[in-house]
Amino acid sequence: VQLQASGGGLVQAGGSLRLSCAASGRTFSNYYMGWFRQAPGKERVFVATIRWSGSSTSYADSVKGRFTISRDNVKNVVYLQMNSLKPEDTAVYYCGAVVFGRSWRVASDYDYWGQGTLVTVSS
């Protein structure tokens, strides 16, 4: 199983980025796909999640209304569209997969992780 995150970079405050997570190696139909982020010296925290099958999504309060998670089941890719970026959004962003029945908000419950992609938002 491989989750390959990409799309990070340097952007000014107020700008946008789109992260991608390419999934391969198994069927994820009974999984939630999640995005987490980890700032330097801090723990990995939940950002957004989407069911691989269906349309259910959920967001952290800090990104609600600015970030949108989506997926392309044909390409097996999960996206995180990030708009109105703020300096406090600066972090390494990780995509992960967790099987139904476990908590999609808890990083330690996740079964698979990608390698992370760095997002830096300058003020």
PDB file of C-alpha atoms in Angstrom:
ATOM      1  CA  VAL A   1       0.000   0.000   0.000  1.00  0.00           C
ATOM      2  CA  GLN A   2       1.306   3.433  -0.918  1.00  0.00           C
ATOM      3  CA  LEU A   3      -0.003   6.919  -0.277  1.00  0.00           C
ATOM      4  CA  GLN A   4       1.940   9.567  -2.154  1.00  0.00           C
ATOM      5  CA  ALA A   5       1.314  13.165  -1.051  1.00  0.00           C
ATOM      6  CA  SER A   6       2.315  16.099  -3.214  1.00  0.00           C
ATOM      7  CA  GLY A   7       1.488  19.723  -3.964  1.00  0.00           C
ATOM      8  CA  GLY A   8       3.063  21.532  -1.049  1.00  0.00           C
ATOM      9  CA  GLY A   9       5.114  24.673  -1.439  1.00  0.00           C
ATOM     10  CA  LEU A  10       5.627  28.278  -0.421  1.00  0.00           C
ATOM     11  CA  VAL A  11       2.675  30.637  -0.730  1.00  0.00           C
ATOM     12  CA  GLN A  12       1.813  34.082   0.571  1.00  0.00           C
ATOM     13  CA  ALA A  13      -0.952  34.585   3.094  1.00  0.00           C
ATOM     14  CA  GLY A  14      -4.301  34.675   1.335  1.00  0.00           C
ATOM     15  CA  GLY A  15      -3.108  32.381  -1.411  1.00  0.00           C
ATOM     16  CA  SER A  16      -4.143  28.874  -2.385  1.00  0.00           C
ATOM     17  CA  LEU A  17      -2.613  25.445  -2.824  1.00  0.00           C
ATOM     18  CA  ARG A  18      -4.016  22.065  -3.792  1.00  0.00           C
ATOM     19  CA  LEU A  19      -2.541  18.967  -2.215  1.00  0.00           C
ATOM     20  CA  SER A  20      -2.903  15.548  -3.804  1.00  0.00           C
ATOM     21  CA  CYS A  21      -2.683  12.087  -2.299  1.00  0.00           C
ATOM     22  CA  ALA A  22      -2.320   9.237  -4.773  1.00  0.00           C
ATOM     23  CA  ALA A  23      -3.407   5.914  -3.300  1.00  0.00           C
ATOM     24  CA  SER A  24      -2.388   2.489  -4.570  1.00  0.00           C
ATOM     25  CA  GLY A  25      -1.897  -1.079  -3.492  1.00  0.00           C
ATOM     26  CA  ARG A  26      -5.378  -1.970  -2.238  1.00  0.00           C
ATOM     27  CA  THR A  27      -9.053  -1.131  -2.436  1.00  0.00           C
ATOM     28  CA  PHE A  28     -10.027   1.706  -0.134  1.00  0.00           C
ATOM     29  CA  SER A  29     -13.803   1.422  -0.457  1.00  0.00           C
ATOM     30  CA  ASN A  30     -14.222   0.754   3.289  1.00  0.00           C
ATOM     31  CA  TYR A  31     -11.791   3.425   4.397  1.00  0.00           C
ATOM     32  CA  TYR A  32     -11.860   7.057   5.359  1.00  0.00           C
ATOM     33  CA  MET A  33      -9.120   9.152   3.814  1.00  0.00           C
ATOM     34  CA  GLY A  34      -7.794  11.919   5.993  1.00  0.00           C
ATOM     35  CA  TRP A  35      -5.471  14.893   5.890  1.00  0.00           C
ATOM     36  CA  PHE A  36      -3.498  15.802   8.991  1.00  0.00           C
ATOM     37  CA  ARG A  37      -0.822  18.394   9.581  1.00  0.00           C
ATOM     38  CA  GLN A  38       2.134  18.666  11.888  1.00  0.00           C
ATOM     39  CA  ALA A  39       3.845  21.942  12.716  1.00  0.00           C
ATOM     40  CA  PRO A  40       7.426  21.943  14.068  1.00  0.00           C
ATOM     41  CA  GLY A  41       7.510  20.738  17.650  1.00  0.00           C
ATOM     42  CA  LYS A  42       3.809  19.906  17.695  1.00  0.00           C
ATOM     43  CA  GLU A  43       1.757  16.760  17.333  1.00  0.00           C
ATOM     44  CA  ARG A  44      -0.006  15.654  14.186  1.00  0.00           C
ATOM     45  CA  VAL A  45      -3.549  17.048  14.130  1.00  0.00           C
ATOM     46  CA  PHE A  46      -6.651  16.351  12.110  1.00  0.00           C
ATOM     47  CA  VAL A  47      -7.507  18.641   9.182  1.00  0.00           C
ATOM     48  CA  ALA A  48     -10.162  16.932   7.033  1.00  0.00           C
ATOM     49  CA  THR A  49     -11.566  13.562   6.095  1.00  0.00           C
ATOM     50  CA  ILE A  50     -13.687  12.000   3.368  1.00  0.00           C
ATOM     51  CA  ARG A  51     -15.190   8.580   2.897  1.00  0.00           C
ATOM     52  CA  TRP A  52     -13.727   6.785  -0.074  1.00  0.00           C
ATOM     53  CA  SER A  53     -17.226   5.617  -1.011  1.00  0.00           C
ATOM     54  CA  GLY A  54     -19.939   8.187  -0.485  1.00  0.00           C
ATOM     55  CA  SER A  55     -19.819  11.926   0.085  1.00  0.00           C
ATOM     56  CA  SER A  56     -19.365  12.289   3.821  1.00  0.00           C
ATOM     57  CA  THR A  57     -16.761  14.875   4.813  1.00  0.00           C
ATOM     58  CA  SER A  58     -15.630  16.534   8.015  1.00  0.00           C
ATOM     59  CA  TYR A  59     -13.247  19.380   8.834  1.00  0.00           C
ATOM     60  CA  ALA A  60     -11.351  20.800  11.738  1.00  0.00           C
ATOM     61  CA  ASP A  61     -12.874  24.073  12.914  1.00  0.00           C
ATOM     62  CA  SER A  62      -9.648  25.898  12.072  1.00  0.00           C
ATOM     63  CA  VAL A  63      -9.988  25.146   8.343  1.00  0.00           C
ATOM     64  CA  LYS A  64     -13.762  24.995   7.884  1.00  0.00           C
ATOM     65  CA  GLY A  65     -14.873  27.258   5.063  1.00  0.00           C
ATOM     66  CA  ARG A  66     -11.316  27.580   3.676  1.00  0.00           C
ATOM     67  CA  PHE A  67     -10.301  23.986   2.871  1.00  0.00           C
ATOM     68  CA  THR A  68     -12.164  21.452   0.776  1.00  0.00           C
ATOM     69  CA  ILE A  69     -11.437  17.737   0.621  1.00  0.00           C
ATOM     70  CA  SER A  70     -12.473  15.740  -2.430  1.00  0.00           C
ATOM     71  CA  ARG A  71     -11.558  12.557  -4.249  1.00  0.00           C
ATOM     72  CA  ASP A  72     -11.342  11.110  -7.723  1.00  0.00           C
ATOM     73  CA  ASN A  73     -12.253   7.432  -7.545  1.00  0.00           C
ATOM     74  CA  VAL A  74     -11.081   6.791 -11.104  1.00  0.00           C
ATOM     75  CA  LYS A  75      -7.609   8.209 -10.520  1.00  0.00           C
ATOM     76  CA  ASN A  76      -7.505   7.009  -6.880  1.00  0.00           C
ATOM     77  CA  VAL A  77      -6.502  10.467  -5.705  1.00  0.00           C
ATOM     78  CA  VAL A  78      -7.679  12.502  -2.716  1.00  0.00           C
ATOM     79  CA  TYR A  79      -7.311  16.277  -2.876  1.00  0.00           C
ATOM     80  CA  LEU A  80      -7.154  19.049  -0.328  1.00  0.00           C
ATOM     81  CA  GLN A  81      -7.931  22.446  -1.795  1.00  0.00           C
ATOM     82  CA  MET A  82      -6.619  25.101   0.564  1.00  0.00           C
ATOM     83  CA  ASN A  83      -7.773  28.693   0.098  1.00  0.00           C
ATOM     84  CA  SER A  84      -7.266  31.860   2.133  1.00  0.00           C
ATOM     85  CA  LEU A  85      -4.132  30.386   3.612  1.00  0.00           C
ATOM     86  CA  LYS A  86      -2.764  31.816   6.838  1.00  0.00           C
ATOM     87  CA  PRO A  87       0.733  31.660   8.358  1.00  0.00           C
ATOM     88  CA  GLU A  88      -0.636  29.341  11.040  1.00  0.00           C
ATOM     89  CA  ASP A  89      -1.440  26.792   8.310  1.00  0.00           C
ATOM     90  CA  THR A  90       2.299  26.244   7.899  1.00  0.00           C
ATOM     91  CA  ALA A  91       3.036  22.563   8.547  1.00  0.00           C
ATOM     92  CA  VAL A  92       3.897  19.262   6.972  1.00  0.00           C
ATOM     93  CA  TYR A  93       0.654  17.827   5.613  1.00  0.00           C
ATOM     94  CA  TYR A  94       0.101  14.073   5.668  1.00  0.00           C
ATOM     95  CA  CYS A  95      -2.556  11.979   4.025  1.00  0.00           C
ATOM     96  CA  GLY A  96      -3.695   8.776   5.658  1.00  0.00           C
ATOM     97  CA  ALA A  97      -6.246   5.982   5.450  1.00  0.00           C
ATOM     98  CA  VAL A  98      -8.249   4.490   8.305  1.00  0.00           C
ATOM     99  CA  VAL A  99     -10.660   1.579   8.101  1.00  0.00           C
ATOM    100  CA  PHE A 100     -14.326   2.068   9.030  1.00  0.00           C
ATOM    101  CA  GLY A 101     -14.962   1.625  12.715  1.00  0.00           C
ATOM    102  CA  ARG A 102     -11.875   3.458  13.865  1.00  0.00           C
ATOM    103  CA  SER A 103     -11.634   7.154  14.562  1.00  0.00           C
ATOM    104  CA  TRP A 104     -10.850   9.330  11.561  1.00  0.00           C
ATOM    105  CA  ARG A 105      -9.903  12.166  13.969  1.00  0.00           C
ATOM    106  CA  VAL A 106      -7.177  10.248  15.765  1.00  0.00           C
ATOM    107  CA  ALA A 107      -3.828   9.936  14.026  1.00  0.00           C
ATOM    108  CA  SER A 108      -2.838   6.811  15.972  1.00  0.00           C
ATOM    109  CA  ASP A 109      -5.892   4.958  14.605  1.00  0.00           C
ATOM    110  CA  TYR A 110      -4.763   5.320  10.999  1.00  0.00           C
ATOM    111  CA  ASP A 111      -3.629   2.238   9.120  1.00  0.00           C
ATOM    112  CA  TYR A 112      -1.590   3.894   6.380  1.00  0.00           C
ATOM    113  CA  TRP A 113       0.283   7.185   5.944  1.00  0.00           C
ATOM    114  CA  GLY A 114       1.890   9.048   3.109  1.00  0.00           C
ATOM    115  CA  GLN A 115       5.286  10.689   3.417  1.00  0.00           C
ATOM    116  CA  GLY A 116       4.084  14.278   3.963  1.00  0.00           C
ATOM    117  CA  THR A 117       4.362  17.461   1.948  1.00  0.00           C
ATOM    118  CA  LEU A 118       5.508  20.798   3.360  1.00  0.00           C
ATOM    119  CA  VAL A 119       3.262  23.849   3.174  1.00  0.00           C
ATOM    120  CA  THR A 120       4.789  27.186   4.123  1.00  0.00           C
ATOM    121  CA  VAL A 121       2.621  30.296   4.273  1.00  0.00           C
ATOM    122  CA  SER A 122       4.463  33.592   4.513  1.00  0.00           C
ATOM    123  CA  SER A 123       2.934  36.700   6.056  1.00  0.00           C
TER     124      SER A 123
END
